[in-house]
Amino acid sequence: MPPFADVLQWEHLPFPKSLRDFQRLFPDDDACARWLEGAKWPKSFVCPHCHEKGEPFRMATRKAVLTCRKCRKQTSLTVGTVMARTHSPLTTWFWGAYLVSTMTPGISTVQFERQLGLTRETAFQILHKLRAGMVRQNRDRIGGNLARGDHVEIDETYIGGETRGQGKGVHAEDKTLIMAAVEVRTRPAKKGDKPMRRGGRYAGRLRLEIVPTRGAKSLTAFVEQAVEPGAMVVTDAWGGYNTLADLGYQHLPVVESSNPAVAEEYLPIVHLVFSNLKAWLQGTHHGRVSPKHLQAYLNEFTFRFNRRFYPFNAFRSLLGIGTNGEGPTYDGIYDGTWKHPTMASHHG
């Protein structure tokens, strides 16, 4: 499979539409291994060492290992995936992927630990590995369908809160600046319908990322990575966006002047995204997301948001995307050497 494989390229694989379906499709490690084999080789096994095609030898004690009948070399089904070198059963990974991808509010580490009977450290690591698999390699930029009337709302906000022992109020050093670009589409009005909220506008695809500053260099770099050149982009009138027109975008800066009515008219979707994001971080994760791991949670929110119209399909998409590269190690997560995927790191 090419590195940019997405859900449309995994249609040959079954996916559960309910808990009962999941139990039927993945009752044991054998079933999970067959699914992974189908993800790697849709037609038939091809040895990555000698390129021989045909049925491999299968090991009764190691379900995720295949042996080529010609060169006798072994191939692990988890190599190159977020499950590489795992000591956990495949069924644990599949259950985890199912829970993460189909539960609308997501799942916290504590809930994940309880549901799967894991230690806290194992639950934390598996969740972060799955989050690493939520970012598709070479994903396309948004807002390019001008014929459909799409435009992109762009804004930034701070994530964080009070720090104990420092008194009331929010301290700037405790906050992390993030940016969002959300595709805005419009539902055509039907004869006899009541007036639609926001004129029928609704969210398409989303991109979320941490940015270092509100300076022009940081803001425009995000836009260039997230949005197709030539797209119509709507921002507030902050000076950091002034060069977007020079970069080839159709730029509409809006002077909000702290007027909620203006924001509701011109930037309603991106503000709704920020509201939902903060509610999710506070509700599911109780606000306990450290700045060094925040990008992983932004990736998870984006993954779920962009697949909200087909949540069960997200399960297949997650395990498909997760075959594109290995996830973080335990040490990498805790010592900070692992860098959570961003748009720059996932473009060739």
Short mmCIF file of N, CA and C in Angstrom, two decimals, residues 10-165:
data_model
loop_
_atom_site.label_atom_id
_atom_site.label_comp_id
_atom_site.label_asym_id
_atom_site.label_seq_id
_atom_site.Cartn_x
_atom_site.Cartn_y
_atom_site.Cartn_z
N TRP A 10 -9.00 0.78 1.66
CA TRP A 10 -9.11 -0.36 2.56
C TRP A 10 -10.50 -0.98 2.48
N GLU A 11 -11.20 -0.72 1.38
CA GLU A 11 -12.58 -1.18 1.25
C GLU A 11 -12.68 -2.70 1.16
N HIS A 12 -11.57 -3.37 0.82
CA HIS A 12 -11.61 -4.83 0.72
C HIS A 12 -11.60 -5.48 2.10
N LEU A 13 -11.36 -4.69 3.15
CA LEU A 13 -11.29 -5.24 4.50
C LEU A 13 -12.62 -5.05 5.22
N PRO A 14 -13.07 -6.07 5.94
CA PRO A 14 -14.31 -5.92 6.71
C PRO A 14 -14.09 -4.99 7.89
N PHE A 15 -15.13 -4.33 8.32
CA PHE A 15 -15.01 -3.52 9.53
C PHE A 15 -16.31 -3.64 10.31
N PRO A 16 -16.22 -3.58 11.63
CA PRO A 16 -17.41 -3.78 12.47
C PRO A 16 -18.31 -2.55 12.49
N LYS A 17 -19.61 -2.78 12.36
CA LYS A 17 -20.59 -1.70 12.45
C LYS A 17 -21.28 -1.69 13.81
N SER A 18 -20.93 -2.64 14.65
CA SER A 18 -21.51 -2.72 15.99
C SER A 18 -20.59 -3.55 16.86
N LEU A 19 -20.83 -3.55 18.16
CA LEU A 19 -20.05 -4.36 19.08
C LEU A 19 -20.20 -5.85 18.74
N ARG A 20 -21.40 -6.25 18.38
CA ARG A 20 -21.62 -7.65 18.00
C ARG A 20 -20.80 -8.00 16.75
N ASP A 21 -20.73 -7.10 15.79
CA ASP A 21 -19.90 -7.33 14.60
C ASP A 21 -18.43 -7.48 14.98
N PHE A 22 -17.97 -6.62 15.88
CA PHE A 22 -16.57 -6.69 16.29
C PHE A 22 -16.25 -8.04 16.90
N GLN A 23 -17.11 -8.50 17.78
CA GLN A 23 -16.87 -9.80 18.43
C GLN A 23 -16.87 -10.94 17.43
N ARG A 24 -17.69 -10.81 16.40
CA ARG A 24 -17.75 -11.86 15.37
C ARG A 24 -16.52 -11.83 14.47
N LEU A 25 -16.06 -10.62 14.10
CA LEU A 25 -14.95 -10.48 13.17
C LEU A 25 -13.60 -10.74 13.81
N PHE A 26 -13.44 -10.39 15.08
CA PHE A 26 -12.12 -10.47 15.72
C PHE A 26 -12.19 -11.22 17.05
N PRO A 27 -12.55 -12.50 17.01
CA PRO A 27 -12.68 -13.25 18.26
C PRO A 27 -11.35 -13.65 18.89
N ASP A 28 -10.26 -13.66 18.09
CA ASP A 28 -8.97 -14.12 18.62
C ASP A 28 -7.84 -13.50 17.80
N ASP A 29 -6.60 -13.82 18.21
CA ASP A 29 -5.43 -13.28 17.52
C ASP A 29 -5.32 -13.79 16.08
N ASP A 30 -5.80 -15.00 15.81
CA ASP A 30 -5.79 -15.52 14.44
C ASP A 30 -6.57 -14.60 13.49
N ALA A 31 -7.76 -14.21 13.92
CA ALA A 31 -8.61 -13.35 13.08
C ALA A 31 -7.96 -11.99 12.88
N CYS A 32 -7.34 -11.45 13.93
CA CYS A 32 -6.67 -10.15 13.82
C CYS A 32 -5.48 -10.24 12.86
N ALA A 33 -4.74 -11.34 12.95
CA ALA A 33 -3.58 -11.52 12.06
C ALA A 33 -4.02 -11.62 10.60
N ARG A 34 -5.12 -12.32 10.35
CA ARG A 34 -5.63 -12.42 8.97
C ARG A 34 -6.02 -11.05 8.44
N TRP A 35 -6.60 -10.22 9.30
CA TRP A 35 -7.00 -8.88 8.89
C TRP A 35 -5.77 -8.05 8.54
N LEU A 36 -4.72 -8.12 9.37
CA LEU A 36 -3.49 -7.37 9.10
C LEU A 36 -2.82 -7.84 7.82
N GLU A 37 -2.86 -9.16 7.59
CA GLU A 37 -2.28 -9.70 6.36
C GLU A 37 -3.02 -9.15 5.14
N GLY A 38 -4.34 -9.06 5.24
CA GLY A 38 -5.12 -8.50 4.15
C GLY A 38 -4.85 -7.03 3.93
N ALA A 39 -4.50 -6.32 5.02
CA ALA A 39 -4.17 -4.90 4.90
C ALA A 39 -2.85 -4.70 4.17
N LYS A 40 -1.87 -5.57 4.45
CA LYS A 40 -0.56 -5.45 3.82
C LYS A 40 -0.54 -6.00 2.39
N TRP A 41 -1.24 -7.12 2.18
CA TRP A 41 -1.22 -7.77 0.87
C TRP A 41 -2.67 -8.09 0.47
N PRO A 42 -3.36 -7.17 -0.18
CA PRO A 42 -4.78 -7.37 -0.52
C PRO A 42 -5.04 -8.58 -1.40
N LYS A 43 -4.09 -8.94 -2.27
CA LYS A 43 -4.31 -10.06 -3.20
C LYS A 43 -3.71 -11.35 -2.65
N SER A 44 -2.44 -11.34 -2.32
CA SER A 44 -1.79 -12.51 -1.73
C SER A 44 -0.45 -12.09 -1.17
N PHE A 45 0.09 -12.91 -0.29
CA PHE A 45 1.36 -12.60 0.36
C PHE A 45 2.49 -12.48 -0.65
N VAL A 46 3.30 -11.42 -0.49
CA VAL A 46 4.51 -11.24 -1.29
C VAL A 46 5.67 -11.05 -0.33
N CYS A 47 6.65 -11.93 -0.38
CA CYS A 47 7.77 -11.86 0.55
C CYS A 47 8.54 -10.55 0.34
N PRO A 48 8.73 -9.75 1.39
CA PRO A 48 9.47 -8.50 1.24
C PRO A 48 10.97 -8.71 1.03
N HIS A 49 11.45 -9.95 1.22
CA HIS A 49 12.87 -10.24 1.06
C HIS A 49 13.21 -10.73 -0.34
N CYS A 50 12.48 -11.75 -0.83
CA CYS A 50 12.79 -12.31 -2.15
C CYS A 50 11.68 -12.05 -3.17
N HIS A 51 10.59 -11.43 -2.72
CA HIS A 51 9.45 -11.05 -3.58
C HIS A 51 8.69 -12.24 -4.16
N GLU A 52 8.84 -13.39 -3.52
CA GLU A 52 8.09 -14.58 -3.92
C GLU A 52 6.62 -14.41 -3.52
N LYS A 53 5.73 -14.78 -4.44
CA LYS A 53 4.30 -14.70 -4.15
C LYS A 53 3.79 -16.09 -3.78
N GLY A 54 2.80 -16.12 -2.93
CA GLY A 54 2.20 -17.40 -2.58
C GLY A 54 1.95 -17.54 -1.09
N GLU A 55 1.29 -18.63 -0.74
CA GLU A 55 0.93 -18.89 0.65
C GLU A 55 2.17 -19.10 1.51
N PRO A 56 2.33 -18.36 2.61
CA PRO A 56 3.50 -18.53 3.48
C PRO A 56 3.27 -19.62 4.51
N PHE A 57 4.34 -20.01 5.21
CA PHE A 57 4.20 -20.86 6.38
C PHE A 57 3.69 -20.00 7.53
N ARG A 58 2.85 -20.58 8.38
CA ARG A 58 2.30 -19.85 9.52
C ARG A 58 2.69 -20.56 10.80
N MET A 59 3.03 -19.75 11.80
CA MET A 59 3.49 -20.31 13.07
C MET A 59 2.32 -20.35 14.05
N ALA A 60 2.10 -21.51 14.64
CA ALA A 60 0.98 -21.68 15.57
C ALA A 60 1.16 -20.86 16.83
N THR A 61 2.42 -20.64 17.23
CA THR A 61 2.67 -19.93 18.49
C THR A 61 2.91 -18.44 18.30
N ARG A 62 3.13 -18.03 17.05
CA ARG A 62 3.37 -16.59 16.77
C ARG A 62 2.49 -16.18 15.60
N LYS A 63 1.30 -15.75 15.93
CA LYS A 63 0.28 -15.48 14.91
C LYS A 63 0.66 -14.37 13.95
N ALA A 64 1.48 -13.42 14.42
CA ALA A 64 1.80 -12.25 13.60
C ALA A 64 3.07 -12.44 12.77
N VAL A 65 3.59 -13.68 12.68
CA VAL A 65 4.82 -13.94 11.94
C VAL A 65 4.54 -14.90 10.78
N LEU A 66 4.98 -14.52 9.58
CA LEU A 66 4.84 -15.35 8.39
C LEU A 66 6.22 -15.72 7.89
N THR A 67 6.35 -16.92 7.34
CA THR A 67 7.64 -17.40 6.84
C THR A 67 7.51 -17.72 5.35
N CYS A 68 8.39 -17.14 4.55
CA CYS A 68 8.37 -17.37 3.10
C CYS A 68 8.73 -18.82 2.79
N ARG A 69 7.99 -19.45 1.90
CA ARG A 69 8.24 -20.84 1.54
C ARG A 69 9.51 -20.99 0.68
N LYS A 70 9.94 -19.89 0.03
CA LYS A 70 11.12 -19.98 -0.84
C LYS A 70 12.40 -19.66 -0.09
N CYS A 71 12.49 -18.45 0.49
CA CYS A 71 13.75 -18.04 1.13
C CYS A 71 13.78 -18.35 2.62
N ARG A 72 12.63 -18.75 3.18
CA ARG A 72 12.51 -19.15 4.58
C ARG A 72 12.71 -17.99 5.57
N LYS A 73 12.71 -16.77 5.08
CA LYS A 73 12.86 -15.63 5.99
C LYS A 73 11.50 -15.25 6.58
N GLN A 74 11.55 -14.74 7.79
CA GLN A 74 10.33 -14.41 8.50
C GLN A 74 9.96 -12.92 8.33
N THR A 75 8.66 -12.69 8.32
CA THR A 75 8.13 -11.33 8.21
C THR A 75 7.06 -11.14 9.28
N SER A 76 7.20 -10.09 10.04
CA SER A 76 6.21 -9.79 11.07
C SER A 76 5.12 -8.89 10.49
N LEU A 77 3.88 -9.21 10.80
CA LEU A 77 2.76 -8.40 10.33
C LEU A 77 2.72 -7.02 10.98
N THR A 78 3.42 -6.85 12.09
CA THR A 78 3.38 -5.57 12.80
C THR A 78 4.55 -4.66 12.45
N VAL A 79 5.52 -5.14 11.66
CA VAL A 79 6.66 -4.30 11.28
C VAL A 79 6.17 -3.11 10.46
N GLY A 80 6.67 -1.93 10.78
CA GLY A 80 6.25 -0.73 10.06
C GLY A 80 4.90 -0.20 10.48
N THR A 81 4.35 -0.75 11.55
CA THR A 81 3.06 -0.25 12.06
C THR A 81 3.25 0.27 13.47
N VAL A 82 2.21 0.89 14.00
CA VAL A 82 2.28 1.38 15.37
C VAL A 82 2.32 0.25 16.38
N MET A 83 2.09 -0.99 15.92
CA MET A 83 2.13 -2.16 16.81
C MET A 83 3.49 -2.85 16.82
N ALA A 84 4.47 -2.29 16.13
CA ALA A 84 5.78 -2.94 16.00
C ALA A 84 6.38 -3.25 17.37
N ARG A 85 6.95 -4.44 17.47
CA ARG A 85 7.64 -4.91 18.68
C ARG A 85 6.73 -4.94 19.91
N THR A 86 5.46 -5.06 19.70
CA THR A 86 4.54 -5.07 20.83
C THR A 86 4.61 -6.39 21.59
N HIS A 87 4.37 -6.32 22.89
CA HIS A 87 4.25 -7.52 23.71
C HIS A 87 2.80 -7.80 24.06
N SER A 88 1.91 -6.94 23.60
CA SER A 88 0.48 -7.11 23.89
C SER A 88 -0.17 -7.93 22.78
N PRO A 89 -1.19 -8.72 23.08
CA PRO A 89 -1.89 -9.51 22.06
C PRO A 89 -2.52 -8.61 21.00
N LEU A 90 -2.65 -9.16 19.80
CA LEU A 90 -3.29 -8.40 18.72
C LEU A 90 -4.73 -8.03 19.09
N THR A 91 -5.40 -8.91 19.81
CA THR A 91 -6.78 -8.61 20.21
C THR A 91 -6.84 -7.37 21.08
N THR A 92 -5.84 -7.14 21.91
CA THR A 92 -5.80 -5.92 22.73
C THR A 92 -5.71 -4.68 21.84
N TRP A 93 -4.86 -4.73 20.84
CA TRP A 93 -4.72 -3.60 19.92
C TRP A 93 -6.02 -3.35 19.14
N PHE A 94 -6.65 -4.42 18.69
CA PHE A 94 -7.89 -4.25 17.91
C PHE A 94 -9.01 -3.72 18.80
N TRP A 95 -9.11 -4.24 20.03
CA TRP A 95 -10.11 -3.70 20.95
C TRP A 95 -9.83 -2.22 21.20
N GLY A 96 -8.54 -1.89 21.41
CA GLY A 96 -8.18 -0.50 21.66
C GLY A 96 -8.54 0.40 20.50
N ALA A 97 -8.21 -0.05 19.27
CA ALA A 97 -8.54 0.75 18.08
C ALA A 97 -10.04 0.93 17.94
N TYR A 98 -10.79 -0.11 18.28
CA TYR A 98 -12.25 -0.03 18.20
C TYR A 98 -12.79 1.00 19.19
N LEU A 99 -12.32 0.95 20.43
CA LEU A 99 -12.79 1.88 21.45
C LEU A 99 -12.44 3.32 21.09
N VAL A 100 -11.20 3.54 20.68
CA VAL A 100 -10.73 4.89 20.37
C VAL A 100 -11.48 5.48 19.18
N SER A 101 -11.74 4.66 18.17
CA SER A 101 -12.30 5.19 16.92
C SER A 101 -13.82 5.29 16.92
N THR A 102 -14.50 4.55 17.78
CA THR A 102 -15.96 4.54 17.70
C THR A 102 -16.67 5.24 18.85
N MET A 103 -15.97 5.50 19.95
CA MET A 103 -16.60 6.22 21.05
C MET A 103 -16.57 7.71 20.76
N THR A 104 -17.71 8.33 20.63
CA THR A 104 -17.81 9.72 20.21
C THR A 104 -16.96 10.66 21.05
N PRO A 105 -16.97 10.55 22.38
CA PRO A 105 -16.14 11.46 23.18
C PRO A 105 -14.71 10.98 23.37
N GLY A 106 -14.32 9.89 22.71
CA GLY A 106 -12.99 9.37 22.93
C GLY A 106 -12.94 8.60 24.25
N ILE A 107 -11.72 8.34 24.70
CA ILE A 107 -11.55 7.55 25.92
C ILE A 107 -10.27 8.01 26.63
N SER A 108 -10.34 8.13 27.93
CA SER A 108 -9.18 8.55 28.71
C SER A 108 -8.28 7.35 28.99
N THR A 109 -7.07 7.64 29.45
CA THR A 109 -6.14 6.57 29.80
C THR A 109 -6.71 5.69 30.91
N VAL A 110 -7.34 6.30 31.91
CA VAL A 110 -7.90 5.54 33.03
C VAL A 110 -9.01 4.62 32.53
N GLN A 111 -9.89 5.11 31.68
CA GLN A 111 -10.97 4.28 31.14
C GLN A 111 -10.40 3.16 30.27
N PHE A 112 -9.41 3.49 29.46
CA PHE A 112 -8.77 2.51 28.58
C PHE A 112 -8.14 1.39 29.40
N GLU A 113 -7.46 1.78 30.47
CA GLU A 113 -6.83 0.82 31.37
C GLU A 113 -7.86 -0.14 31.96
N ARG A 114 -8.99 0.40 32.40
CA ARG A 114 -10.03 -0.43 33.03
C ARG A 114 -10.71 -1.33 32.02
N GLN A 115 -11.02 -0.80 30.84
CA GLN A 115 -11.75 -1.57 29.84
C GLN A 115 -10.94 -2.77 29.34
N LEU A 116 -9.62 -2.59 29.18
CA LEU A 116 -8.79 -3.64 28.59
C LEU A 116 -7.96 -4.40 29.61
N GLY A 117 -8.06 -4.03 30.88
CA GLY A 117 -7.33 -4.75 31.91
C GLY A 117 -5.83 -4.59 31.80
N LEU A 118 -5.37 -3.37 31.51
CA LEU A 118 -3.95 -3.10 31.32
C LEU A 118 -3.37 -2.35 32.51
N THR A 119 -2.06 -2.26 32.55
CA THR A 119 -1.43 -1.36 33.52
C THR A 119 -1.56 0.07 33.00
N ARG A 120 -1.39 1.04 33.88
CA ARG A 120 -1.50 2.44 33.44
C ARG A 120 -0.47 2.78 32.37
N GLU A 121 0.76 2.29 32.55
CA GLU A 121 1.82 2.60 31.59
C GLU A 121 1.54 2.00 30.22
N THR A 122 1.06 0.75 30.19
CA THR A 122 0.75 0.11 28.91
C THR A 122 -0.41 0.80 28.22
N ALA A 123 -1.44 1.15 28.98
CA ALA A 123 -2.59 1.85 28.40
C ALA A 123 -2.16 3.19 27.80
N PHE A 124 -1.33 3.92 28.52
CA PHE A 124 -0.86 5.23 28.05
C PHE A 124 -0.07 5.09 26.76
N GLN A 125 0.82 4.08 26.71
CA GLN A 125 1.65 3.89 25.53
C GLN A 125 0.83 3.45 24.32
N ILE A 126 -0.09 2.51 24.51
CA ILE A 126 -0.91 2.04 23.38
C ILE A 126 -1.76 3.18 22.84
N LEU A 127 -2.33 3.99 23.72
CA LEU A 127 -3.13 5.12 23.26
C LEU A 127 -2.30 6.09 22.43
N HIS A 128 -1.09 6.38 22.88
CA HIS A 128 -0.25 7.31 22.12
C HIS A 128 0.22 6.69 20.80
N LYS A 129 0.43 5.39 20.79
CA LYS A 129 0.78 4.75 19.52
C LYS A 129 -0.39 4.83 18.54
N LEU A 130 -1.60 4.60 19.03
CA LEU A 130 -2.78 4.71 18.16
C LEU A 130 -2.96 6.14 17.67
N ARG A 131 -2.69 7.11 18.54
CA ARG A 131 -2.79 8.52 18.11
C ARG A 131 -1.77 8.82 17.02
N ALA A 132 -0.59 8.21 17.11
CA ALA A 132 0.41 8.40 16.06
C ALA A 132 -0.09 7.85 14.73
N GLY A 133 -0.91 6.79 14.79
CA GLY A 133 -1.46 6.21 13.58
C GLY A 133 -2.65 6.96 13.01
N MET A 134 -3.07 8.02 13.69
CA MET A 134 -4.23 8.79 13.23
C MET A 134 -3.87 9.86 12.20
N VAL A 135 -2.59 10.06 11.97
CA VAL A 135 -2.16 11.10 11.03
C VAL A 135 -1.71 10.45 9.74
N ARG A 136 -2.45 10.69 8.69
CA ARG A 136 -2.15 10.05 7.40
C ARG A 136 -0.96 10.70 6.73
N GLN A 137 -0.04 9.90 6.24
CA GLN A 137 1.10 10.41 5.50
C GLN A 137 0.63 11.16 4.25
N ASN A 138 1.26 12.30 3.98
CA ASN A 138 0.99 13.07 2.76
C ASN A 138 -0.48 13.43 2.59
N ARG A 139 -1.16 13.70 3.68
CA ARG A 139 -2.57 14.10 3.57
C ARG A 139 -2.67 15.41 2.79
N ASP A 140 -3.73 15.53 2.02
CA ASP A 140 -3.87 16.69 1.16
C ASP A 140 -4.28 17.93 1.95
N ARG A 141 -4.10 19.07 1.33
CA ARG A 141 -4.50 20.33 1.95
C ARG A 141 -5.98 20.58 1.68
N ILE A 142 -6.60 21.38 2.51
CA ILE A 142 -8.05 21.56 2.47
C ILE A 142 -8.44 22.83 1.73
N GLY A 143 -9.73 22.94 1.38
CA GLY A 143 -10.27 24.17 0.83
C GLY A 143 -10.09 24.37 -0.65
N GLY A 144 -9.69 23.32 -1.36
CA GLY A 144 -9.38 23.49 -2.77
C GLY A 144 -10.56 23.45 -3.71
N ASN A 145 -11.73 23.08 -3.22
CA ASN A 145 -12.90 22.93 -4.10
C ASN A 145 -13.67 24.24 -4.19
N LEU A 146 -13.15 25.18 -4.96
CA LEU A 146 -13.81 26.48 -5.10
C LEU A 146 -15.10 26.37 -5.89
N ALA A 147 -15.18 25.38 -6.79
CA ALA A 147 -16.39 25.20 -7.59
C ALA A 147 -17.59 24.89 -6.73
N ARG A 148 -17.34 24.25 -5.58
CA ARG A 148 -18.42 23.92 -4.66
C ARG A 148 -18.74 25.09 -3.73
N GLY A 149 -17.92 26.13 -3.81
CA GLY A 149 -18.15 27.29 -2.95
C GLY A 149 -17.50 27.18 -1.59
N ASP A 150 -16.54 26.25 -1.43
CA ASP A 150 -15.87 26.10 -0.14
C ASP A 150 -15.02 27.33 0.19
N HIS A 151 -14.90 27.61 1.46
CA HIS A 151 -13.88 28.53 1.93
C HIS A 151 -13.33 27.97 3.24
N VAL A 152 -12.31 28.59 3.78
CA VAL A 152 -11.64 28.08 4.98
C VAL A 152 -11.60 29.17 6.04
N GLU A 153 -12.10 28.84 7.23
CA GLU A 153 -11.99 29.75 8.37
C GLU A 153 -10.73 29.40 9.14
N ILE A 154 -9.96 30.41 9.50
CA ILE A 154 -8.69 30.22 10.21
C ILE A 154 -8.65 31.12 11.43
N ASP A 155 -8.23 30.56 12.54
CA ASP A 155 -8.10 31.34 13.76
C ASP A 155 -7.16 30.63 14.71
N GLU A 156 -6.80 31.31 15.78
CA GLU A 156 -5.93 30.71 16.79
C GLU A 156 -6.54 30.92 18.17
N THR A 157 -6.15 30.07 19.10
CA THR A 157 -6.63 30.18 20.48
C THR A 157 -5.56 29.60 21.40
N TYR A 158 -5.78 29.79 22.69
CA TYR A 158 -4.85 29.24 23.69
C TYR A 158 -5.52 28.09 24.43
N ILE A 159 -4.74 27.06 24.69
CA ILE A 159 -5.19 25.91 25.47
C ILE A 159 -4.38 25.88 26.77
N GLY A 160 -5.05 25.74 27.89
CA GLY A 160 -4.36 25.69 29.17
C GLY A 160 -5.25 26.24 30.26
N GLY A 161 -4.66 26.53 31.41
CA GLY A 161 -5.47 27.04 32.51
C GLY A 161 -4.63 27.50 33.66
N GLU A 162 -5.26 27.59 34.81
CA GLU A 162 -4.59 28.06 36.00
C GLU A 162 -3.55 27.06 36.48
N THR A 163 -2.53 27.58 37.13
CA THR A 163 -1.51 26.75 37.74
C THR A 163 -1.61 26.86 39.25
N ARG A 164 -1.65 25.72 39.92
CA ARG A 164 -1.79 25.73 41.36
C ARG A 164 -0.62 26.46 42.02
N GLY A 165 -0.94 27.24 43.05
CA GLY A 165 0.09 27.93 43.79
C GLY A 165 0.47 29.27 43.21
#
